[in-house]
PDB file of C-alpha atoms in Angstrom:
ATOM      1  CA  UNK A   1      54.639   3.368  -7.662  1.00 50.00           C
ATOM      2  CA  UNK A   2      54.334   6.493 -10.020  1.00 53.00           C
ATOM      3  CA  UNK A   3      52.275   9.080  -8.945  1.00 53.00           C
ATOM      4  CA  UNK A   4      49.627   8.824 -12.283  1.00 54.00           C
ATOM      5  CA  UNK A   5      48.790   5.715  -9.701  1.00 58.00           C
ATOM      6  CA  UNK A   6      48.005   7.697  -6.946  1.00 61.00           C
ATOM      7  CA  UNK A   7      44.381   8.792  -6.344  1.00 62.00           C
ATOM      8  CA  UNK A   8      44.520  13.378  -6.264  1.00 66.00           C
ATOM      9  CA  UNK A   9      43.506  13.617  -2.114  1.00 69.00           C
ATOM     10  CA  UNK A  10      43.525  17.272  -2.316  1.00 72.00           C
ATOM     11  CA  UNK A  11      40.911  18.908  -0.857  1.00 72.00           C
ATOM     12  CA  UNK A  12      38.380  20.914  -3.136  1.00 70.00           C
ATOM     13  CA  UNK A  13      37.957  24.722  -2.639  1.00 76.00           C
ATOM     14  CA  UNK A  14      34.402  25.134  -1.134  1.00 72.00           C
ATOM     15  CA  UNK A  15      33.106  28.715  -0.288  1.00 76.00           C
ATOM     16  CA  UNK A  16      32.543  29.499   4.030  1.00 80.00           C
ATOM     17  CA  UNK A  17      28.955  28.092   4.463  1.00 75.00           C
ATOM     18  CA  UNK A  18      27.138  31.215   6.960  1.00 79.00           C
ATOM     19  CA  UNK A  19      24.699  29.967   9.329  1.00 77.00           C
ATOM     20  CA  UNK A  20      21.738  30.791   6.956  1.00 76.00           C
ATOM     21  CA  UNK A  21      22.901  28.379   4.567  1.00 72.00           C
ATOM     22  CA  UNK A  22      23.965  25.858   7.080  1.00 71.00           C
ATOM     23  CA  UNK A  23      20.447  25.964   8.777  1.00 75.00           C
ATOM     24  CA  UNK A  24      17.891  27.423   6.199  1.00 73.00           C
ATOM     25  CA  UNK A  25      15.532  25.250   4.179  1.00 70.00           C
ATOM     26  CA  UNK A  26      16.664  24.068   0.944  1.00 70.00           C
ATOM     27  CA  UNK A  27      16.214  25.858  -1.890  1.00 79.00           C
ATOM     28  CA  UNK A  28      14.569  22.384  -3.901  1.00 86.00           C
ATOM     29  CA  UNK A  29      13.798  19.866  -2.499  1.00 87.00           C
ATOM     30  CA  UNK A  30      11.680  16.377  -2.954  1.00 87.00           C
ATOM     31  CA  UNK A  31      11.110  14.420   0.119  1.00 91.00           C
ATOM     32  CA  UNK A  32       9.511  10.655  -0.014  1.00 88.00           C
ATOM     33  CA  UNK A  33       8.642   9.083   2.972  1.00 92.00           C
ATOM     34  CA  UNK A  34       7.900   4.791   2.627  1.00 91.00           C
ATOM     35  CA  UNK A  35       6.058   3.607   5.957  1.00 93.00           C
ATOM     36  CA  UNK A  36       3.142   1.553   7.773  1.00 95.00           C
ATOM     37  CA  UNK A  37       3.595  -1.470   5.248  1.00 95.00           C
ATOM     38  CA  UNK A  38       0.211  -3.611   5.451  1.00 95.00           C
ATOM     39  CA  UNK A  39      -0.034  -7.198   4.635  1.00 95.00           C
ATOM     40  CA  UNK A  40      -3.814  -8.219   3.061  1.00 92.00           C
ATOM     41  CA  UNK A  41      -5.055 -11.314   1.564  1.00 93.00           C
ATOM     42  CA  UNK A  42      -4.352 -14.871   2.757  1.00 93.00           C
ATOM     43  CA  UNK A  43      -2.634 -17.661   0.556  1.00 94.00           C
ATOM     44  CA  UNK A  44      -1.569 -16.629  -2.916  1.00 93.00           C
ATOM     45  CA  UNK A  45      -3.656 -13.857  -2.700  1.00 92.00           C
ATOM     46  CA  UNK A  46      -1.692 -12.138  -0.295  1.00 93.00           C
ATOM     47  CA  UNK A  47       0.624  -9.194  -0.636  1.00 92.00           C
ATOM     48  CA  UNK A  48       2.002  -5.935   1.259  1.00 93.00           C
ATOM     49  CA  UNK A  49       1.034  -2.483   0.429  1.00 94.00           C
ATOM     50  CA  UNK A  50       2.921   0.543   1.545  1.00 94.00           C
ATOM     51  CA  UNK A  51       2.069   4.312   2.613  1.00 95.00           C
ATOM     52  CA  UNK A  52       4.265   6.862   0.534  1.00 92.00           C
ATOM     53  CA  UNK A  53       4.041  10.681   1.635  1.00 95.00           C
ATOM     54  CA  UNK A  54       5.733  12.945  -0.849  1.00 93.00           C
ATOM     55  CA  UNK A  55       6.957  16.652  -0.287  1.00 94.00           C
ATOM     56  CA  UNK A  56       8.424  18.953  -2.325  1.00 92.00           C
ATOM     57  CA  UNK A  57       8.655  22.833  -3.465  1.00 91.00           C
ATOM     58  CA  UNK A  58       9.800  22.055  -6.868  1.00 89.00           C
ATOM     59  CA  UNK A  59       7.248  23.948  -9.887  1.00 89.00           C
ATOM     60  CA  UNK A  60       7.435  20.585 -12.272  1.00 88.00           C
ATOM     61  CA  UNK A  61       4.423  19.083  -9.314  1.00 89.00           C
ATOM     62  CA  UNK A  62       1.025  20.055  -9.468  1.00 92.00           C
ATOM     63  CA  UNK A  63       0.808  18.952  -5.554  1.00 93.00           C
ATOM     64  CA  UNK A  64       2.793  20.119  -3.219  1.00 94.00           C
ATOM     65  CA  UNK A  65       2.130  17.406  -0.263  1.00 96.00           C
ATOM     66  CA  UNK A  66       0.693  13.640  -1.452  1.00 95.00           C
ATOM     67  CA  UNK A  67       0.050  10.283   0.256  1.00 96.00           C
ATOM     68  CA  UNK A  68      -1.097   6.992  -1.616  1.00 94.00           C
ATOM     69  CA  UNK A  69      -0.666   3.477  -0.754  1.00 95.00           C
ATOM     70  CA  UNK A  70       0.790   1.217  -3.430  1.00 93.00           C
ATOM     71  CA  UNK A  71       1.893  -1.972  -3.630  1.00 92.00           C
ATOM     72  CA  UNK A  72       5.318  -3.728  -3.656  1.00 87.00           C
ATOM     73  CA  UNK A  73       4.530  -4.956  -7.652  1.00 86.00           C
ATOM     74  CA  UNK A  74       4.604  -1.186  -8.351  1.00 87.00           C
ATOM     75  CA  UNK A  75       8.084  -0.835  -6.872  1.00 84.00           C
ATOM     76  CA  UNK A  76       9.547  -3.388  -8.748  1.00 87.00           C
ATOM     77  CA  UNK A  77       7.831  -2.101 -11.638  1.00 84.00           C
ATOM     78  CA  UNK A  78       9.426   1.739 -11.259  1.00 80.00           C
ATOM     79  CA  UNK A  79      13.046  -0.233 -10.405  1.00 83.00           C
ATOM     80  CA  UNK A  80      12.703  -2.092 -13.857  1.00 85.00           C
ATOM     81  CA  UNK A  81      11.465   1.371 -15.897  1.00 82.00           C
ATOM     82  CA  UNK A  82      14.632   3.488 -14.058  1.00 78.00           C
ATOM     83  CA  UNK A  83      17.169   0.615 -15.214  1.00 85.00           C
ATOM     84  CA  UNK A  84      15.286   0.372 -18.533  1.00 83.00           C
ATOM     85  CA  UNK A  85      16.012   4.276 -18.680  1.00 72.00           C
ATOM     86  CA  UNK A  86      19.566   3.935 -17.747  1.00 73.00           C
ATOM     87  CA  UNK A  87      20.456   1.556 -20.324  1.00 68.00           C
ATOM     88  CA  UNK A  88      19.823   3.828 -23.237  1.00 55.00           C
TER      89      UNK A  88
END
């Protein structure tokens, strides 16, 4: 086997990481939580709502902290949008 076929397993240089850094808050961050899922309805009329909480420090958001229920349909919806997105 040549060694072009070899995968490079050398280790990248990183700079020492102090404590601070290790342990301090992130300098951005953007935190979504997906809980308490809720079935409603009965039949064909039924479907399953979430709870997502949302925290973050970055400037782009007016809010800071957020919670909103929203349905499965709108998750499927974002997945199909990001892929859309991707494809360009």
């Amino acid at each position: 086997m040549s060694e072009a076929a070899v995968a490079d397993t050398r280790r990248l240089n990183a700079k020492p990481q102090d404590l601070t850094d290790a342990y301090g808050p992130p300098s951005n961050f953007l935190e979504i939580d997906i809980f308490n899922p809720q079935t409603v309805g009965m039949g064909r009329a039924r479907y399953t709502s979430y709870e997502l909480r949302m925290r973050t420090n970055l400037p782009i958001f007016k809010l800071k902290e957020s919670c909103v229920r929203r349905r499965y349909s709108d998750f499927e919806w974002l997945k199909n949008e990001l892929e859309r997105d991707s494809k360009v």
